[in-house]
Amino acid sequence: MKIIHVINSLATGGAETLVVDLATSMRSLGHDVKIVAIGRTRGVPLDVARARELRVNLLGRSTRDLGALLALRKSLRGADIVHVHLFPSLYLVPLVARGAVLHYTEHSTWNRRRDKRIFRVPDRFAYRKYSRIIAISEGVRKPLQKYLAKLGVHSSVAVVANGIGDAFFSSKLRRHRDVKPPLKLIAVGTLDNRKNFGDAIRAVAQCPLVQLTIVGVGPERDLLQNLIATLHVSDRIRLHGPSDDVAALMDQHHALLSTSRFEGFSLVAAEAMALGLPVIGPDVDGFNESVIDQTTGLLFDQSRGVPDIVETILELQANVGAFAEMSENALEHALKFQIQRAAESYLAIYADSLQD
């Protein structure tokens, strides 16, 4: 099959990383695969794609530029399958794609469009153009299916769990972990409101003998740096910036900490577990499908805020025996999230849609 993945950009992010890994796996399975990135923003996923010599077409256009539609239409010619990720690519591709079968993957449990009536007409138009709609978790599927019903779109939504790259399973860093003071936590993601790193900093500030490294870039960097200074914890909490080798950084820590307000799945959690790191994170739909509470990590009650995060961190720190067991369980559990499994599931969906 000739498959084209379309995404807003190849900036650093979970969906962008997934697209690069899917393209890599699908190519290895014998398919003709290309990635089309509409916007100008670039990040680690683009660097990885180029290192793997994937076919990438960077349109370098604003998603609000009408010229992007012409460039996008040209880039999609000859495809059997066009697989779209994220908004506004959701809207743009149906306007210009001709001849290909369209697929769309929903990556989030919620978006602002669903709360605004003005988006219902364009959402209805766009979703109806897709032969198959896929969610990355059951937590993503349920609210999406409910929203589609409200729109009068009667498509069923399949679930294909996210996959992580083969490097995490072949890595020498994949090993059993033990914990000893100080407990070293790592957090990874875009420094924005959704990732809620402020609560991570406030929580770790209240936990003696706990350190935190935050990996990523984003609009809240200065705000978070000021918070670290205000709480006088620069000796224990640092902003690392971006990294093209997150696995190596994870290897220097005991566990992953996530404080996301919502999460469709959590590639970072799956990556951490593949290396044997237990995960502390929110008990929210999507995230709690990737991390099993009391088995591969500990989940906190997001509604209780920072105090429950503190309590959960201290629980992990105090129970050495449980930590070792979680590390072993994490190594095993992560095998469910190998990228080839995800790629094969998508390929089966593509093949089925071509029979319609």
Tab-separated table of C-alpha atoms in Angstrom:
chain	number	residue	atom	x	y	z
A	1	MET	CA	0.000	0.000	0.000
A	2	LYS	CA	1.012	3.601	-0.549
A	3	ILE	CA	0.384	5.256	2.805
A	4	ILE	CA	0.687	8.928	3.689
A	5	HIS	CA	0.540	10.140	7.292
A	6	VAL	CA	-0.497	13.788	7.634
A	7	ILE	CA	0.148	15.804	10.785
A	8	ASN	CA	0.327	19.497	11.651
A	9	SER	CA	4.096	19.425	12.202
A	10	LEU	CA	6.951	17.265	13.415
A	11	ALA	CA	7.487	19.292	16.553
A	12	THR	CA	8.326	17.435	19.740
A	13	GLY	CA	5.237	15.629	21.015
A	14	GLY	CA	3.578	12.273	21.535
A	15	ALA	CA	1.468	12.190	18.356
A	16	GLU	CA	4.439	13.332	16.287
A	17	THR	CA	6.652	10.619	17.780
A	18	LEU	CA	3.976	8.006	17.102
A	19	VAL	CA	3.703	9.045	13.444
A	20	VAL	CA	7.459	8.673	12.928
A	21	ASP	CA	7.495	5.262	14.632
A	22	LEU	CA	4.437	4.044	12.683
A	23	ALA	CA	5.982	5.144	9.399
A	24	THR	CA	9.193	3.334	10.294
A	25	SER	CA	7.392	0.113	11.198
A	26	MET	CA	5.061	0.186	8.184
A	27	ARG	CA	8.031	0.717	5.877
A	28	SER	CA	9.791	-2.279	7.442
A	29	LEU	CA	6.675	-4.337	6.674
A	30	GLY	CA	7.047	-3.548	2.978
A	31	HIS	CA	4.774	-0.551	2.445
A	32	ASP	CA	5.456	2.729	0.651
A	33	VAL	CA	5.158	5.307	3.426
A	34	LYS	CA	5.513	9.077	3.529
A	35	ILE	CA	4.925	11.716	6.201
A	36	VAL	CA	3.467	15.100	5.275
A	37	ALA	CA	3.913	17.822	7.907
A	38	ILE	CA	1.964	20.986	7.149
A	39	GLY	CA	3.473	23.535	9.530
A	40	ARG	CA	6.890	25.060	10.073
A	41	THR	CA	7.589	23.931	13.641
A	42	ARG	CA	10.301	21.307	13.949
A	43	GLY	CA	11.544	19.130	16.775
A	44	VAL	CA	13.081	15.818	17.774
A	45	PRO	CA	10.584	13.687	15.751
A	46	LEU	CA	11.766	15.373	12.547
A	47	ASP	CA	15.404	14.729	13.468
A	48	VAL	CA	14.587	11.063	14.113
A	49	ALA	CA	12.669	10.762	10.826
A	50	ARG	CA	15.618	12.152	8.900
A	51	ALA	CA	18.093	9.908	10.714
A	52	ARG	CA	15.958	6.912	9.694
A	53	GLU	CA	15.809	8.217	6.123
A	54	LEU	CA	12.027	8.320	6.103
A	55	ARG	CA	10.303	10.194	3.284
A	56	VAL	CA	9.138	13.476	4.803
A	57	ASN	CA	7.432	16.307	2.959
A	58	LEU	CA	7.597	19.537	4.975
A	59	LEU	CA	5.112	21.984	3.489
A	60	GLY	CA	6.352	24.797	5.735
A	61	ARG	CA	2.974	26.501	5.706
A	62	SER	CA	0.738	27.950	8.346
A	63	THR	CA	-2.326	25.748	8.755
A	64	ARG	CA	-4.333	28.981	8.265
A	65	ASP	CA	-2.698	29.711	4.911
A	66	LEU	CA	-4.897	28.906	1.913
A	67	GLY	CA	-1.716	28.112	0.026
A	68	ALA	CA	-1.290	25.159	2.341
A	69	LEU	CA	-4.305	23.528	0.725
A	70	LEU	CA	-2.718	23.611	-2.731
A	71	ALA	CA	0.573	22.237	-1.432
A	72	LEU	CA	-1.245	19.584	0.578
A	73	ARG	CA	-3.337	18.472	-2.386
A	74	LYS	CA	-0.226	18.008	-4.490
A	75	SER	CA	1.558	16.047	-1.741
A	76	LEU	CA	-1.311	13.543	-1.401
A	77	ARG	CA	-1.481	12.471	-5.041
A	78	GLY	CA	-1.304	8.750	-5.689
A	79	ALA	CA	-1.944	7.601	-2.120
A	80	ASP	CA	-4.032	4.531	-1.345
A	81	ILE	CA	-4.413	5.509	2.315
A	82	VAL	CA	-4.164	8.947	3.888
A	83	HIS	CA	-3.938	8.703	7.667
A	84	VAL	CA	-4.540	12.006	9.440
A	85	HIS	CA	-3.523	13.008	12.959
A	86	LEU	CA	-4.603	16.053	14.988
A	87	PHE	CA	-6.629	19.210	14.324
A	88	PRO	CA	-6.593	21.228	12.034
A	89	SER	CA	-5.215	18.555	9.698
A	90	LEU	CA	-8.542	16.863	10.476
A	91	TYR	CA	-10.262	19.667	8.528
A	92	LEU	CA	-7.722	20.347	5.796
A	93	VAL	CA	-7.216	16.883	4.334
A	94	PRO	CA	-10.886	16.197	3.416
A	95	LEU	CA	-10.927	19.472	1.491
A	96	VAL	CA	-8.189	18.415	-0.908
A	97	ALA	CA	-7.708	14.617	-0.867
A	98	ARG	CA	-8.857	12.855	-4.027
A	99	GLY	CA	-9.003	9.114	-4.603
A	100	ALA	CA	-7.410	7.964	-1.342
A	101	VAL	CA	-9.251	6.333	1.557
A	102	LEU	CA	-9.103	8.618	4.604
A	103	HIS	CA	-8.412	7.532	8.186
A	104	TYR	CA	-8.245	9.723	11.285
A	105	THR	CA	-6.704	8.995	14.678
A	106	GLU	CA	-7.981	10.870	17.727
A	107	HIS	CA	-5.203	11.366	20.282
A	108	SER	CA	-6.938	13.215	23.122
A	109	THR	CA	-9.808	12.622	25.524
A	110	TRP	CA	-10.995	16.223	25.121
A	111	ASN	CA	-10.641	19.313	22.959
A	112	ARG	CA	-12.116	22.807	23.110
A	113	ARG	CA	-14.076	22.377	19.879
A	114	ARG	CA	-16.493	19.969	21.544
A	115	ASP	CA	-17.651	22.699	23.931
A	116	LYS	CA	-18.366	25.256	21.204
A	117	ARG	CA	-21.428	24.970	18.983
A	118	ILE	CA	-19.711	26.930	16.203
A	119	PHE	CA	-17.486	23.921	15.494
A	120	ARG	CA	-20.261	21.380	15.127
A	121	VAL	CA	-20.937	21.984	11.427
A	122	PRO	CA	-17.270	21.792	10.319
A	123	ASP	CA	-16.666	18.855	12.676
A	124	ARG	CA	-19.649	17.005	11.193
A	125	PHE	CA	-18.401	17.678	7.671
A	126	ALA	CA	-14.857	16.543	8.463
A	127	TYR	CA	-15.594	13.377	10.446
A	128	ARG	CA	-18.042	12.146	7.786
A	129	LYS	CA	-15.251	12.198	5.219
A	130	TYR	CA	-13.206	9.570	7.044
A	131	SER	CA	-13.676	5.905	6.188
A	132	ARG	CA	-12.312	4.860	9.570
A	133	ILE	CA	-11.912	6.754	12.839
A	134	ILE	CA	-9.517	5.356	15.424
A	135	ALA	CA	-8.852	6.259	19.073
A	136	ILE	CA	-5.583	5.606	20.891
A	137	SER	CA	-7.331	4.307	24.019
A	138	GLU	CA	-10.730	3.372	25.361
A	139	GLY	CA	-10.625	6.580	27.372
A	140	VAL	CA	-10.380	8.520	24.113
A	141	ARG	CA	-12.963	6.385	22.290
A	142	LYS	CA	-15.855	6.807	24.721
A	143	PRO	CA	-16.145	10.631	24.703
A	144	LEU	CA	-15.401	10.746	20.968
A	145	GLN	CA	-18.133	8.233	20.185
A	146	LYS	CA	-20.550	10.252	22.304
A	147	TYR	CA	-19.584	13.454	20.506
A	148	LEU	CA	-19.954	11.868	17.068
A	149	ALA	CA	-23.464	10.727	17.996
A	150	LYS	CA	-24.306	14.321	18.969
A	151	LEU	CA	-23.062	15.413	15.529
A	152	GLY	CA	-25.144	12.767	13.780
A	153	VAL	CA	-22.026	10.940	12.603
A	154	HIS	CA	-22.690	7.229	12.969
A	155	SER	CA	-19.160	5.910	12.404
A	156	SER	CA	-17.929	3.374	14.913
A	157	VAL	CA	-14.578	4.147	16.528
A	158	ALA	CA	-11.893	1.470	16.713
A	159	VAL	CA	-9.180	1.447	19.387
A	160	VAL	CA	-5.510	0.933	18.558
A	161	ALA	CA	-3.207	1.448	21.528
A	162	ASN	CA	-0.179	3.596	20.903
A	163	GLY	CA	3.112	1.849	20.269
A	164	ILE	CA	6.658	2.806	21.188
A	165	GLY	CA	9.770	2.406	19.100
A	166	ASP	CA	11.784	-0.796	18.898
A	167	ALA	CA	14.814	0.970	20.383
A	168	PHE	CA	13.185	0.843	23.817
A	169	PHE	CA	12.949	-2.945	23.663
A	170	SER	CA	16.390	-3.639	22.226
A	171	SER	CA	18.081	-1.106	24.492
A	172	LYS	CA	20.707	-2.198	26.994
A	173	LEU	CA	18.978	0.258	29.313
A	174	ARG	CA	16.011	-2.091	29.628
A	175	ARG	CA	16.523	-3.564	33.103
A	176	HIS	CA	15.154	-4.156	36.575
A	177	ARG	CA	15.317	-1.082	38.808
A	178	ASP	CA	15.885	-0.652	42.533
A	179	VAL	CA	15.450	2.545	44.502
A	180	LYS	CA	17.669	4.239	47.034
A	181	PRO	CA	17.801	7.812	48.371
A	182	PRO	CA	17.545	10.300	46.884
A	183	LEU	CA	14.538	9.230	44.793
A	184	LYS	CA	15.203	10.587	41.302
A	185	LEU	CA	12.105	11.405	39.257
A	186	ILE	CA	11.944	12.430	35.610
A	187	ALA	CA	9.086	14.213	33.826
A	188	VAL	CA	8.911	14.599	30.043
A	189	GLY	CA	6.678	16.736	27.848
A	190	THR	CA	5.838	20.141	26.447
A	191	LEU	CA	6.087	22.861	29.076
A	192	ASP	CA	2.483	24.002	28.818
A	193	ASN	CA	-0.679	24.178	30.895
A	194	ARG	CA	-1.908	20.725	29.842
A	195	LYS	CA	1.179	18.990	31.231
A	196	ASN	CA	0.779	20.903	34.506
A	197	PHE	CA	4.440	20.745	35.526
A	198	GLY	CA	3.814	23.436	38.124
A	199	ASP	CA	2.087	20.868	40.329
A	200	ALA	CA	4.993	18.472	39.829
A	201	ILE	CA	7.400	21.143	41.091
A	202	ARG	CA	5.179	22.069	44.047
A	203	ALA	CA	4.804	18.423	45.040
A	204	VAL	CA	8.494	17.514	44.826
A	205	ALA	CA	9.340	20.674	46.775
A	206	GLN	CA	7.456	19.117	49.707
A	207	CYS	CA	9.250	15.755	49.489
A	208	PRO	CA	12.657	15.598	51.174
A	209	LEU	CA	15.301	13.475	49.468
A	210	VAL	CA	13.446	13.610	46.130
A	211	GLN	CA	14.883	15.118	42.950
A	212	LEU	CA	13.112	16.007	39.700
A	213	THR	CA	14.365	16.548	36.159
A	214	ILE	CA	11.887	18.049	33.679
A	215	VAL	CA	12.695	17.387	30.019
A	216	GLY	CA	11.074	19.480	27.309
A	217	VAL	CA	10.463	22.946	25.906
A	218	GLY	CA	7.382	25.111	25.807
A	219	PRO	CA	5.693	28.413	26.608
A	220	GLU	CA	5.748	27.959	30.396
A	221	ARG	CA	9.506	27.520	30.742
A	222	ASP	CA	10.119	30.939	32.334
A	223	LEU	CA	7.108	30.534	34.627
A	224	LEU	CA	8.361	27.147	35.821
A	225	GLN	CA	11.927	28.417	36.277
A	226	ASN	CA	10.602	31.270	38.424
A	227	LEU	CA	8.539	28.814	40.487
A	228	ILE	CA	11.640	26.701	41.152
A	229	ALA	CA	13.491	29.812	42.296
A	230	THR	CA	10.603	31.008	44.465
A	231	LEU	CA	10.395	27.636	46.238
A	232	HIS	CA	14.204	27.555	46.682
A	233	VAL	CA	14.504	24.056	45.198
A	234	SER	CA	16.958	24.652	42.347
A	235	ASP	CA	19.307	22.200	44.062
A	236	ARG	CA	16.721	19.392	43.617
A	237	ILE	CA	14.591	20.391	40.608
A	238	ARG	CA	15.895	21.402	37.197
A	239	LEU	CA	14.592	22.118	33.728
A	240	HIS	CA	16.748	20.105	31.344
A	241	GLY	CA	15.428	21.412	28.032
A	242	PRO	CA	14.841	19.191	24.973
A	243	SER	CA	16.624	15.891	24.392
A	244	ASP	CA	17.056	13.560	21.433
A	245	ASP	CA	17.928	10.684	23.788
A	246	VAL	CA	15.196	10.533	26.412
A	247	ALA	CA	15.954	6.858	27.108
A	248	ALA	CA	19.455	7.722	28.307
A	249	LEU	CA	18.041	10.386	30.611
A	250	MET	CA	15.402	8.007	31.949
A	251	ASP	CA	18.161	5.529	32.767
A	252	GLN	CA	19.612	8.054	35.219
A	253	HIS	CA	16.359	8.156	37.214
A	254	HIS	CA	14.244	5.798	39.303
A	255	ALA	CA	10.698	6.620	38.167
A	256	LEU	CA	8.625	8.786	35.834
A	257	LEU	CA	6.304	11.493	37.179
A	258	SER	CA	3.358	12.768	35.136
A	259	THR	CA	0.985	15.499	36.318
A	260	SER	CA	-0.961	15.970	33.056
A	261	ARG	CA	-4.465	17.392	33.380
A	262	PHE	CA	-5.655	14.913	30.733
A	263	GLU	CA	-3.889	12.353	28.587
A	264	GLY	CA	-5.174	10.250	25.717
A	265	PHE	CA	-2.665	7.503	26.385
A	266	SER	CA	0.924	8.459	27.407
A	267	LEU	CA	3.731	7.358	25.171
A	268	VAL	CA	6.228	8.647	27.714
A	269	ALA	CA	4.788	6.366	30.407
A	270	ALA	CA	5.028	3.369	28.061
A	271	GLU	CA	8.628	4.282	27.213
A	272	ALA	CA	9.537	4.589	30.886
A	273	MET	CA	7.956	1.220	31.710
A	274	ALA	CA	9.824	-0.404	28.801
A	275	LEU	CA	13.035	0.581	30.599
A	276	GLY	CA	11.778	-0.708	33.944
A	277	LEU	CA	10.795	2.612	35.516
A	278	PRO	CA	7.616	2.623	37.622
A	279	VAL	CA	5.288	5.532	36.843
A	280	ILE	CA	3.521	8.029	39.088
A	281	GLY	CA	0.636	9.697	37.294
A	282	PRO	CA	-2.993	10.869	37.350
A	283	ASP	CA	-5.878	8.424	37.578
A	284	VAL	CA	-7.601	9.787	34.469
A	285	ASP	CA	-9.097	8.071	31.430
A	286	GLY	CA	-6.438	7.096	28.929
A	287	PHE	CA	-3.512	7.344	31.298
A	288	ASN	CA	-4.896	4.637	33.547
A	289	GLU	CA	-4.958	2.276	30.570
A	290	SER	CA	-1.225	2.562	30.038
A	291	VAL	CA	-0.256	2.477	33.732
A	292	ILE	CA	-1.800	-0.100	36.082
A	293	ASP	CA	-2.223	1.293	39.600
A	294	GLN	CA	-0.268	-0.588	42.299
A	295	THR	CA	1.179	-2.879	39.606
A	296	THR	CA	3.319	-0.847	37.189
A	297	GLY	CA	3.127	2.394	39.150
A	298	LEU	CA	0.991	4.524	41.418
A	299	LEU	CA	-1.918	6.722	40.334
A	300	PHE	CA	-3.029	9.764	42.304
A	301	ASP	CA	-6.424	11.438	42.589
A	302	GLN	CA	-6.147	14.509	40.398
A	303	SER	CA	-9.090	16.186	42.130
A	304	ARG	CA	-7.084	16.316	45.365
A	305	GLY	CA	-4.280	18.244	43.715
A	306	VAL	CA	-0.743	18.595	45.052
A	307	PRO	CA	-1.345	16.888	48.444
A	308	ASP	CA	-2.234	13.604	46.750
A	309	ILE	CA	0.772	13.844	44.438
A	310	VAL	CA	2.992	14.343	47.490
A	311	GLU	CA	1.411	11.374	49.244
A	312	THR	CA	1.921	9.164	46.191
A	313	ILE	CA	5.567	10.152	45.763
A	314	LEU	CA	6.283	9.433	49.426
A	315	GLU	CA	4.514	6.075	49.163
A	316	LEU	CA	6.757	5.033	46.276
A	317	GLN	CA	9.829	6.323	48.084
A	318	ALA	CA	9.053	4.427	51.287
A	319	ASN	CA	8.183	1.006	49.903
A	320	VAL	CA	11.376	-0.468	48.451
A	321	GLY	CA	9.889	-3.938	47.991
A	322	ALA	CA	6.851	-2.681	46.095
A	323	PHE	CA	9.091	-0.503	43.926
A	324	ALA	CA	11.151	-3.502	42.812
A	325	GLU	CA	8.009	-5.472	41.987
A	326	MET	CA	6.553	-2.554	40.000
A	327	SER	CA	9.764	-2.318	38.009
A	328	GLU	CA	9.521	-5.979	37.017
A	329	ASN	CA	5.841	-5.615	36.157
A	330	ALA	CA	6.532	-2.497	34.092
A	331	LEU	CA	9.077	-4.331	31.939
A	332	GLU	CA	6.534	-7.044	31.165
A	333	HIS	CA	3.533	-4.748	30.729
A	334	ALA	CA	5.340	-2.510	28.229
A	335	LEU	CA	5.617	-5.388	25.763
A	336	LYS	CA	1.933	-4.738	24.938
A	337	PHE	CA	2.944	-1.414	23.427
A	338	GLN	CA	5.467	-2.490	20.809
A	339	ILE	CA	5.133	-0.324	17.710
A	340	GLN	CA	4.820	-3.286	15.330
A	341	ARG	CA	1.619	-4.347	17.082
A	342	ALA	CA	0.141	-0.908	16.525
A	343	ALA	CA	1.340	-0.819	12.918
A	344	GLU	CA	-0.138	-4.228	12.138
A	345	SER	CA	-3.463	-3.217	13.696
A	346	TYR	CA	-3.600	-0.085	11.549
A	347	LEU	CA	-2.627	-2.012	8.432
A	348	ALA	CA	-5.490	-4.444	9.045
A	349	ILE	CA	-7.881	-1.495	9.323
A	350	TYR	CA	-6.491	0.002	6.094
A	351	ALA	CA	-6.916	-3.282	4.237
A	352	ASP	CA	-10.480	-3.625	5.442
A	353	SER	CA	-11.354	-0.077	4.369
A	354	LEU	CA	-10.003	-0.687	0.871
A	355	GLN	CA	-12.584	-3.480	0.491
A	356	ASP	CA	-15.516	-1.097	1.066
